[in-house]
Amino acid sequence: MIPYRPEPLTDFHNPANQEAFAAALAKVEQELGRTYPLIIGGKRIDTGRYIESINPSRKAEVIGRVAMAGQDEIEQALEAAWEAYRTWSRMPVIERAALLFKTAAIIRRRKHEFSAWMLLEAGKSRAEADADTAEAIDFLEYYGRQMIDLARRADDLLTPLSGEDNHIEYIPLGVGAIIPPWNFPLAIVTGMTVSAVVAGNTVLLKPAIQTPVIAYKLMEALEEAGMPPGVVNFVPGDPAEIGDFMVGHKDVRFISFTGSKQVGLHLNELAAKRIPGQRWIKRFIAEMGGKDAIVVDEGYDVQAAAQIIAQSAFGFSGQKCSACSRVIAHESLYDELVDRVAEIAKAFKVGDVRDASVGTGPVVDQKAFEKVTTYIEIGRGEGRLVAGGTASNETGFFIQPTVFADVKPDARIMQEEIFGPVVAITKVKSFEEAIDVANGTDFGLTGSVLSTNREHLAYARHHFHVGNLYFNRKCTGAIVGVHPFGGFNMSGTDSKAGGPDYLLLFTQMKSVSELL
């Protein structure tokens, strides 16, 4: 088997790639406004109730209408998933992995088409959407190989004992609920779904209400690759109506969730309660966001630091759980750094991402717009506004990259996840103080240290308590198989997506011994 290698990103400076993407975008624009059904046990079901997905860059434009599942449909999906589990769980690992490889090939052939859907439904720029599609391919290729390797090396982990024949195997858990976010509407949806499926489980996929059409396109690719009916059941719906019902259901064996701390803690508590008739302790796998910091040490190149901060804070309008929302800078370069970050923020072109010259697009919807603009108003009372602070939701949900300086470490905009293009900067007197401030939140997902001092990097390696720590680079952009991704504290269960032990979360070890 060819070794896993991350999918190359598209070079959009190449005119041929620009033309290919434009053609894909034109094709997708011809398909807007369609209606998409549920998929339960391989059957299409139109419930007559719909989620209307809109373009956040142009909110009057409908991307598609997607049927909504209610509790009756969740019951049907659970029945279909358990029926499919009877055969899928016994399918040879190599055949389950082959489904992932075939799906990767399908998405790879239509890469720009999938990216174009994200341009329109999620407001991602070309580069951000292309990276999202590439990551989806990476998850498919990586998890397929990981499952094959896990099955092959299982017995090698045992200590031989004379007179006995001993074996172990990693068997699936059962039927799970997959609850992904909207911000990586193809990559994370794909990774969360196929990690469970390749391990032999069957699932109910409830995509985010902001981006259900892209999730449906993944379903089409899985079906084209040969996925049997009932292995993945597509059940979008109102979280208030079906979210708790699905997580708390006695027939759900595990929950894989990515989203906010508030929702994650609620679902974790719900999953921990045993329901009458439930025969297992549910497994809860969660990634719940971050309040990520970049530490800028004394003597670091200010121009380089400012560029790294801007990339980390304002890419995809800061709508990444790994995005930089705090900058902790040494007093010796603080003023110069604030000025440079502000200059870069002011230069960002914000608008409809159909325009290839746009630096960053909209936030995802009205609710996100209101949340971020509320935090900007809070920030006006907690720091000195040096860039941005303006917003408009007249045609789309646009917020100018915003920078606050002179913010105290315990301020709300330094402590609470904003999930928008807002960064707060604070000043420290020493590197040790900087790490203390960096650790001074409930979260622990990603962080970066920009320093040329090897002793300081060594100190940060041991004392900066985050799941993904980066030196002298941005705090976003984890690559499958290269940077296993997941955080500490309130950032989740440290389930390292794209890492060598991730599939163990969806399996249980069975030991079989025979006396000879």
Coordinates of C-alpha atoms in Angstrom, one line a residue:
M1 CA 0.0 0.0 0.0
I2 CA 1.2 3.5 -0.9
P3 CA 2.2 5.3 2.4
Y4 CA -0.1 8.1 3.5
R5 CA 0.8 11.6 2.4
P6 CA -1.2 14.8 3.0
E7 CA -3.2 16.0 0.0
P8 CA -1.4 18.9 -1.8
L9 CA -3.1 22.2 -1.7
T10 CA -4.2 24.0 -4.9
D11 CA -1.9 26.8 -6.2
F12 CA -4.4 29.5 -7.0
H13 CA -1.7 31.6 -8.6
N14 CA -1.8 29.2 -11.5
P15 CA -4.2 30.4 -14.1
A16 CA -5.3 26.9 -15.0
N17 CA -6.4 26.3 -11.4
Q18 CA -8.2 29.6 -11.4
E19 CA -10.1 28.6 -14.5
A20 CA -10.9 25.1 -13.1
F21 CA -12.3 26.6 -9.9
A22 CA -14.3 29.1 -11.8
A23 CA -15.9 26.3 -13.9
A24 CA -16.7 24.3 -10.7
L25 CA -18.2 27.4 -9.1
A26 CA -20.4 28.1 -12.1
K27 CA -21.6 24.4 -12.0
V28 CA -22.5 24.6 -8.4
E29 CA -24.3 27.9 -8.8
Q30 CA -26.6 26.2 -11.3
E31 CA -27.6 23.7 -8.6
L32 CA -28.6 26.2 -5.9
G33 CA -32.1 26.1 -4.3
R34 CA -32.7 22.4 -4.6
T35 CA -34.4 20.3 -2.0
Y36 CA -32.5 17.5 -0.2
P37 CA -34.1 14.6 1.7
L38 CA -33.1 12.6 4.7
I39 CA -31.3 9.4 4.1
I40 CA -32.3 6.6 6.4
G41 CA -31.4 3.0 5.7
G42 CA -30.5 4.1 2.1
K43 CA -34.0 5.5 1.5
R44 CA -34.8 9.1 0.7
I45 CA -37.4 10.7 3.0
D46 CA -38.9 14.1 2.6
T47 CA -40.6 15.1 5.9
G48 CA -42.1 18.3 4.5
R49 CA -40.2 20.4 7.0
Y50 CA -37.0 22.1 5.9
I51 CA -33.8 23.8 7.0
E52 CA -33.2 26.7 4.6
S53 CA -29.5 27.0 4.1
I54 CA -28.4 30.5 3.0
N55 CA -25.2 32.1 1.6
P56 CA -23.7 34.1 4.5
S57 CA -22.0 36.4 1.9
R58 CA -25.4 37.1 0.2
K59 CA -28.1 36.2 2.7
A60 CA -30.9 36.5 0.2
E61 CA -29.5 33.6 -1.7
V62 CA -30.8 30.1 -0.8
I63 CA -28.2 27.4 -1.1
G64 CA -30.7 24.6 -0.6
R65 CA -33.6 23.3 1.5
V66 CA -32.8 20.2 3.5
A67 CA -35.5 18.0 5.1
M68 CA -35.7 18.1 8.9
A69 CA -35.7 14.9 11.0
G70 CA -37.9 14.7 14.1
Q71 CA -37.9 12.2 16.9
D72 CA -39.8 9.6 14.8
E73 CA -37.1 9.8 12.1
I74 CA -34.4 9.4 14.7
E75 CA -36.1 6.2 15.9
Q76 CA -36.2 4.9 12.3
A77 CA -32.6 5.8 11.8
L78 CA -31.5 4.0 14.9
E79 CA -33.4 0.9 13.8
A80 CA -31.8 1.1 10.4
A81 CA -28.3 1.7 11.8
W82 CA -28.5 -1.3 14.2
E83 CA -29.8 -3.5 11.3
A84 CA -26.8 -2.4 9.2
Y85 CA -24.4 -2.9 12.1
R86 CA -25.1 -6.7 12.0
T87 CA -23.3 -7.1 8.7
W88 CA -21.1 -3.9 8.6
S89 CA -19.4 -4.8 11.9
R90 CA -18.4 -8.1 10.5
M91 CA -17.1 -6.7 7.2
P92 CA -13.4 -7.4 6.8
V93 CA -11.3 -4.3 7.8
I94 CA -9.8 -4.1 4.3
E95 CA -13.2 -3.7 2.7
R96 CA -14.3 -1.0 5.2
A97 CA -11.0 0.8 4.5
A98 CA -11.6 0.4 0.7
L99 CA -14.8 2.4 1.1
L100 CA -12.8 5.3 2.5
F101 CA -10.2 5.1 -0.3
K102 CA -12.9 5.1 -3.0
T103 CA -14.6 8.1 -1.4
A104 CA -11.3 9.9 -1.3
A105 CA -10.8 9.3 -5.0
I106 CA -14.3 10.6 -5.7
I107 CA -13.8 13.8 -3.7
R108 CA -10.3 14.3 -5.2
R109 CA -11.7 14.1 -8.8
R110 CA -14.3 16.8 -7.9
K111 CA -12.2 18.8 -5.4
H112 CA -13.1 22.2 -6.7
E113 CA -16.8 21.4 -6.8
F114 CA -16.8 20.5 -3.1
S115 CA -14.8 23.6 -2.3
A116 CA -17.2 25.7 -4.3
W117 CA -20.1 24.5 -2.1
M118 CA -18.2 25.7 0.9
L119 CA -17.5 29.0 -0.7
L120 CA -21.3 29.5 -1.0
E121 CA -22.7 27.8 2.0
A122 CA -20.0 28.5 4.6
G123 CA -18.4 31.7 3.3
K124 CA -15.0 30.2 2.9
S125 CA -12.4 31.8 0.7
R126 CA -10.9 29.7 -2.1
A127 CA -7.8 28.9 -0.1
E128 CA -9.7 28.1 3.1
A129 CA -12.2 25.9 1.2
D130 CA -9.5 24.1 -0.7
A131 CA -7.7 23.3 2.5
D132 CA -11.0 22.0 4.0
T133 CA -11.5 19.6 1.0
A134 CA -7.9 18.5 1.2
E135 CA -8.3 17.7 4.9
A136 CA -11.4 15.6 4.2
I137 CA -9.4 13.6 1.7
D138 CA -6.6 13.3 4.3
F139 CA -9.0 11.9 6.9
L140 CA -10.3 9.3 4.4
E141 CA -6.8 8.2 3.4
Y142 CA -5.3 8.3 6.9
Y143 CA -8.1 6.5 8.8
G144 CA -8.3 3.8 6.2
R145 CA -4.6 3.0 6.6
Q146 CA -4.8 3.4 10.4
M147 CA -7.6 0.8 10.7
I148 CA -5.7 -1.7 8.5
D149 CA -2.6 -1.2 10.6
L150 CA -4.5 -1.5 13.9
A151 CA -6.0 -4.8 12.8
R152 CA -2.7 -6.2 11.6
R153 CA -0.6 -5.3 14.6
A154 CA -3.1 -6.3 17.3
D155 CA -1.5 -9.6 18.3
D156 CA 2.0 -8.2 18.2
L157 CA 1.0 -6.2 21.3
L158 CA 0.7 -9.3 23.5
T159 CA 3.3 -11.2 25.5
P160 CA 3.5 -14.8 24.4
L161 CA 2.6 -17.5 27.0
S162 CA 3.6 -21.1 26.6
G163 CA 0.7 -23.5 26.4
E164 CA -1.9 -20.9 25.3
D165 CA -3.0 -19.4 22.1
N166 CA -3.9 -15.7 22.7
H167 CA -5.3 -13.1 20.4
I168 CA -6.8 -9.6 20.7
E169 CA -9.0 -7.7 18.2
Y170 CA -10.4 -4.2 18.2
I171 CA -14.2 -4.6 17.7
P172 CA -16.6 -1.8 17.1
L173 CA -18.9 -0.2 19.7
G174 CA -22.2 -0.2 18.0
V175 CA -24.4 2.7 16.7
G176 CA -23.2 6.3 17.4
A177 CA -24.4 9.9 17.0
I178 CA -22.1 12.1 15.0
I179 CA -22.7 15.8 15.8
P180 CA -20.2 18.0 13.8
P181 CA -19.8 21.8 13.6
W182 CA -20.4 24.1 10.6
N183 CA -16.9 25.7 10.5
F184 CA -15.2 22.8 8.7
P185 CA -18.3 21.5 7.0
L186 CA -16.6 18.9 4.9
A187 CA -13.3 18.1 6.7
I188 CA -14.6 17.6 10.2
V189 CA -17.9 16.1 9.1
T190 CA -15.9 13.6 7.1
G191 CA -13.3 12.8 9.8
M192 CA -15.9 12.4 12.5
T193 CA -18.1 10.1 10.4
V194 CA -15.6 7.8 8.7
S195 CA -13.4 7.3 11.8
A196 CA -16.4 5.7 13.4
V197 CA -17.5 3.8 10.2
V198 CA -14.1 2.4 9.3
A199 CA -13.9 0.9 12.8
G200 CA -17.1 -1.1 12.1
N201 CA -19.7 1.2 13.7
T202 CA -22.8 2.6 12.0
V203 CA -24.0 6.1 12.7
L204 CA -26.6 8.8 12.7
L205 CA -25.1 12.0 11.1
K206 CA -26.7 15.2 12.3
P207 CA -25.0 18.0 10.4
A208 CA -24.9 21.6 11.6
I209 CA -28.0 23.5 10.5
Q210 CA -25.9 26.2 8.8
T211 CA -24.2 23.7 6.4
P212 CA -26.4 20.7 5.7
V213 CA -26.0 20.8 1.9
I214 CA -22.3 20.1 2.0
A215 CA -22.9 17.2 4.4
Y216 CA -25.4 15.8 1.9
K217 CA -22.8 16.0 -0.8
L218 CA -20.5 13.8 1.4
M219 CA -23.4 11.3 1.7
E220 CA -23.6 11.2 -2.1
A221 CA -19.9 10.5 -2.4
L222 CA -20.0 7.7 0.2
E223 CA -23.0 6.1 -1.6
E224 CA -21.2 6.4 -4.9
A225 CA -18.2 4.6 -3.3
G226 CA -20.5 1.7 -2.3
M227 CA -21.5 2.4 1.3
P228 CA -24.3 -0.1 2.2
P229 CA -27.6 1.3 3.3
G230 CA -27.9 2.2 7.0
V231 CA -24.2 2.5 7.7
V232 CA -24.5 6.3 7.7
N233 CA -28.0 7.8 8.2
F234 CA -28.4 11.5 7.3
V235 CA -30.7 13.1 9.8
P236 CA -30.4 16.9 9.9
G237 CA -32.7 18.7 12.2
D238 CA -33.3 21.3 14.9
P239 CA -30.9 20.6 17.8
A240 CA -33.6 21.6 20.3
E241 CA -35.9 18.9 18.9
I242 CA -33.6 16.0 18.2
G243 CA -30.2 16.8 19.8
D244 CA -30.9 15.8 23.4
F245 CA -33.2 13.1 22.2
M246 CA -30.6 11.4 20.2
V247 CA -27.7 11.7 22.7
G248 CA -29.9 10.5 25.6
H249 CA -31.4 7.6 23.7
K250 CA -30.8 4.2 25.2
D251 CA -29.9 2.7 21.8
V252 CA -27.0 5.2 21.2
R253 CA -23.7 3.6 22.1
F254 CA -21.4 6.6 21.6
I255 CA -21.5 10.3 20.8
S256 CA -18.9 12.1 18.7
F257 CA -19.3 15.9 19.1
T258 CA -17.5 19.0 18.0
G259 CA -18.8 22.4 19.0
S260 CA -19.0 24.9 21.9
K261 CA -18.0 24.3 25.5
Q262 CA -21.6 25.0 26.7
V263 CA -23.2 22.5 24.4
G264 CA -20.5 19.9 24.9
L265 CA -20.7 20.0 28.7
H266 CA -24.5 19.6 28.5
L267 CA -24.3 16.7 26.1
N268 CA -21.6 15.0 28.2
E269 CA -23.8 15.2 31.3
L270 CA -26.7 13.9 29.3
A271 CA -24.7 11.0 27.9
A272 CA -23.5 10.0 31.3
K273 CA -27.0 9.3 32.6
R274 CA -28.1 5.7 32.2
I275 CA -31.5 5.3 30.6
P276 CA -33.7 2.3 31.5
G277 CA -32.9 -0.5 29.1
Q278 CA -29.4 0.9 28.3
R279 CA -26.8 -1.9 28.5
W280 CA -23.6 0.2 28.3
I281 CA -21.8 3.2 29.6
K282 CA -21.9 5.6 26.6
R283 CA -18.6 6.8 25.3
F284 CA -18.4 10.6 24.7
I285 CA -15.8 12.0 22.4
A286 CA -15.6 15.8 22.3
E287 CA -13.7 18.8 20.9
M288 CA -15.1 22.0 22.5
G289 CA -13.2 25.0 21.2
G290 CA -10.5 27.2 22.5
K291 CA -9.2 30.6 23.6
D292 CA -5.9 30.3 21.8
A293 CA -2.9 32.5 22.5
I294 CA 0.2 33.5 20.6
V295 CA 3.1 34.5 22.9
V296 CA 5.6 36.9 21.3
D297 CA 9.0 36.8 23.1
E298 CA 11.5 39.6 23.5
G299 CA 13.8 39.9 20.4
Y300 CA 11.4 38.2 17.9
D301 CA 11.0 39.8 14.5
V302 CA 7.9 42.1 14.8
Q303 CA 6.9 42.0 11.2
A304 CA 7.0 38.2 11.1
A305 CA 5.1 38.0 14.3
A306 CA 2.4 40.3 13.1
Q307 CA 1.9 38.3 9.9
I308 CA 1.6 35.1 11.9
I309 CA -0.9 36.7 14.3
A310 CA -3.1 38.0 11.4
Q311 CA -3.1 34.6 9.6
S312 CA -4.1 32.9 12.9
A313 CA -6.7 35.4 14.0
F314 CA -8.4 36.5 10.8
G315 CA -8.4 33.5 8.4
F316 CA -12.0 32.4 7.8
S317 CA -13.0 35.4 10.0
G318 CA -11.6 33.8 13.1
Q319 CA -14.2 31.0 13.0
K320 CA -11.8 28.2 13.9
C321 CA -11.5 26.6 17.4
S322 CA -7.7 27.0 16.9
A323 CA -7.8 30.7 15.9
C324 CA -5.7 33.1 17.7
S325 CA -7.9 35.3 19.9
R326 CA -5.2 36.4 22.4
V327 CA -1.7 37.8 21.9
I328 CA 0.7 38.0 24.8
A329 CA 3.6 40.2 24.0
H330 CA 6.8 41.2 25.8
E331 CA 6.9 44.8 26.8
S332 CA 10.0 45.5 24.8
L333 CA 8.2 45.0 21.4
Y334 CA 4.6 45.5 22.5
D335 CA 3.9 49.0 21.1
E336 CA 5.5 48.2 17.7
L337 CA 3.7 44.9 17.5
V338 CA 0.3 46.5 18.2
D339 CA 0.8 49.0 15.5
R340 CA 1.8 46.4 12.9
V341 CA -1.0 44.0 13.7
A342 CA -3.5 46.9 13.5
E343 CA -2.0 47.9 10.1
I344 CA -2.5 44.4 8.7
A345 CA -6.0 44.1 10.1
K346 CA -7.0 47.4 8.5
A347 CA -5.7 46.2 5.1
F348 CA -7.9 43.1 5.0
K349 CA -10.5 43.2 2.3
V350 CA -13.8 41.8 3.7
G351 CA -16.6 40.8 1.4
D352 CA -18.3 38.2 -0.8
V353 CA -15.9 35.4 -1.2
R354 CA -16.9 34.9 -4.9
D355 CA -14.5 37.8 -5.4
A356 CA -11.0 36.1 -5.4
S357 CA -9.4 39.3 -4.1
V358 CA -11.3 39.2 -0.8
G359 CA -9.1 38.4 2.2
T360 CA -11.8 37.2 4.5
G361 CA -15.5 36.6 4.1
P362 CA -18.5 36.7 6.4
V363 CA -19.3 35.1 9.7
V364 CA -21.7 32.3 9.2
D365 CA -25.1 33.6 10.2
Q366 CA -27.1 36.3 12.1
K367 CA -26.6 34.6 15.4
A368 CA -22.8 34.6 14.9
F369 CA -22.9 38.2 13.8
E370 CA -24.8 39.3 16.9
K371 CA -22.5 37.4 19.2
V372 CA -19.3 38.8 17.7
T373 CA -20.5 42.3 17.5
T374 CA -21.7 42.1 21.2
Y375 CA -18.1 41.1 22.1
I376 CA -16.7 44.0 20.1
E377 CA -18.9 46.3 22.3
I378 CA -17.6 44.6 25.4
G379 CA -14.1 45.0 24.1
R380 CA -14.5 48.8 23.8
G381 CA -14.8 48.9 27.5
E382 CA -12.0 46.4 28.2
G383 CA -9.3 47.7 25.9
R384 CA -8.1 50.2 23.3
L385 CA -9.6 49.7 19.9
V386 CA -6.8 50.0 17.4
A387 CA -8.4 48.4 14.3
G388 CA -11.8 47.3 13.0
G389 CA -14.8 47.4 15.2
T390 CA -17.2 48.0 12.2
A391 CA -19.7 45.5 10.9
S392 CA -22.7 45.3 8.5
N393 CA -25.3 42.6 8.0
E394 CA -27.2 44.5 5.2
T395 CA -26.4 42.0 2.4
G396 CA -24.2 39.5 4.3
F397 CA -22.7 39.0 7.7
F398 CA -19.5 41.0 7.5
I399 CA -17.3 42.1 10.3
Q400 CA -14.0 43.9 9.9
P401 CA -11.0 42.3 11.6
T402 CA -10.8 43.9 15.0
V403 CA -7.9 44.4 17.3
F404 CA -7.9 45.5 20.9
A405 CA -4.8 46.5 22.8
D406 CA -4.0 47.1 26.5
V407 CA -6.4 44.3 27.6
K408 CA -6.1 42.8 31.0
P409 CA -5.6 39.0 31.2
D410 CA -8.8 38.5 33.1
A411 CA -11.0 40.6 30.7
R412 CA -13.9 38.8 29.1
I413 CA -12.5 39.2 25.6
M414 CA -9.3 37.4 26.9
Q415 CA -11.3 34.6 28.6
E416 CA -14.4 33.8 26.6
E417 CA -14.5 32.2 23.1
I418 CA -15.7 34.8 20.6
F419 CA -15.4 32.8 17.4
G420 CA -15.0 35.8 15.2
P421 CA -12.3 38.1 13.8
V422 CA -11.4 39.7 17.1
V423 CA -8.0 39.5 18.8
A424 CA -7.0 41.0 22.2
I425 CA -3.4 42.0 23.0
T426 CA -1.9 42.2 26.5
K427 CA 1.6 43.2 27.7
V428 CA 3.9 41.2 30.0
K429 CA 7.3 41.8 31.6
S430 CA 8.8 38.3 31.3
F431 CA 8.5 35.0 29.4
E432 CA 7.4 33.2 32.5
E433 CA 4.6 35.7 33.0
A434 CA 3.6 35.2 29.4
I435 CA 3.1 31.5 29.9
D436 CA 1.2 32.0 33.1
V437 CA -1.2 34.3 31.2
A438 CA -1.4 31.9 28.3
N439 CA -2.5 29.1 30.7
G440 CA -4.9 31.4 32.5
T441 CA -8.1 30.3 30.8
D442 CA -10.5 27.4 31.0
F443 CA -9.4 26.2 27.6
G444 CA -6.3 24.4 26.4
L445 CA -6.5 23.7 22.7
T446 CA -3.8 25.4 20.7
G447 CA -1.0 27.9 21.3
S448 CA 2.0 29.3 19.6
V449 CA 5.3 30.7 21.0
L450 CA 7.3 33.0 18.8
S451 CA 10.9 33.1 20.2
T452 CA 14.5 32.7 19.2
N453 CA 15.5 31.7 22.8
R454 CA 15.9 28.0 23.0
E455 CA 15.6 28.0 26.8
H456 CA 12.3 29.8 26.5
L457 CA 11.1 27.2 24.0
A458 CA 12.1 24.4 26.3
Y459 CA 10.3 26.1 29.1
A460 CA 7.1 26.5 27.0
R461 CA 7.3 22.8 25.9
H462 CA 6.9 21.8 29.6
H463 CA 4.7 24.5 30.9
F464 CA 2.3 25.7 28.2
H465 CA -0.7 23.4 28.8
V466 CA -2.3 23.0 25.4
G467 CA -3.0 19.9 23.2
N468 CA -1.3 21.5 20.2
L469 CA 1.7 23.6 20.8
Y470 CA 3.5 25.3 17.9
F471 CA 6.8 27.1 17.9
N472 CA 7.5 30.0 15.5
R473 CA 4.5 29.4 13.3
K474 CA 0.7 30.0 13.3
C475 CA -1.6 28.3 15.8
T476 CA -4.0 27.1 13.1
G477 CA -3.6 24.7 10.2
A478 CA -3.2 21.3 11.8
I479 CA -2.5 18.6 9.2
V480 CA -3.9 15.1 9.4
G481 CA -1.2 12.6 10.5
V482 CA 1.2 15.4 11.1
H483 CA -0.4 17.4 14.0
P484 CA -2.8 15.1 15.9
F485 CA -5.5 17.6 17.0
G486 CA -7.3 17.9 20.3
G487 CA -7.1 19.9 23.5
F488 CA -7.0 19.8 27.3
N489 CA -9.2 21.3 30.0
M490 CA -12.5 22.6 28.6
S491 CA -11.3 22.2 25.1
G492 CA -12.6 18.6 25.1
T493 CA -11.6 15.1 25.8
D494 CA -8.2 15.4 24.1
S495 CA -9.4 13.1 21.3
K496 CA -6.6 13.6 18.9
A497 CA -8.2 13.7 15.5
G498 CA -5.9 12.7 12.7
G499 CA -3.6 10.9 15.2
P500 CA -2.5 7.3 15.6
D501 CA -4.7 6.5 18.6
Y502 CA -7.9 8.2 17.4
L503 CA -9.6 5.1 16.1
L504 CA -9.2 3.4 19.5
L505 CA -12.0 5.8 20.7
F506 CA -14.5 4.0 18.4
T507 CA -13.4 0.4 19.3
Q508 CA -13.2 -1.9 22.3
M509 CA -10.5 -4.6 22.7
K510 CA -11.6 -8.2 22.9
S511 CA -9.2 -10.8 24.2
V512 CA -9.5 -14.4 23.2
S513 CA -7.4 -17.1 24.9
E514 CA -7.3 -20.9 24.3
L515 CA -5.6 -23.5 26.4
L516 CA -3.6 -25.8 24.1

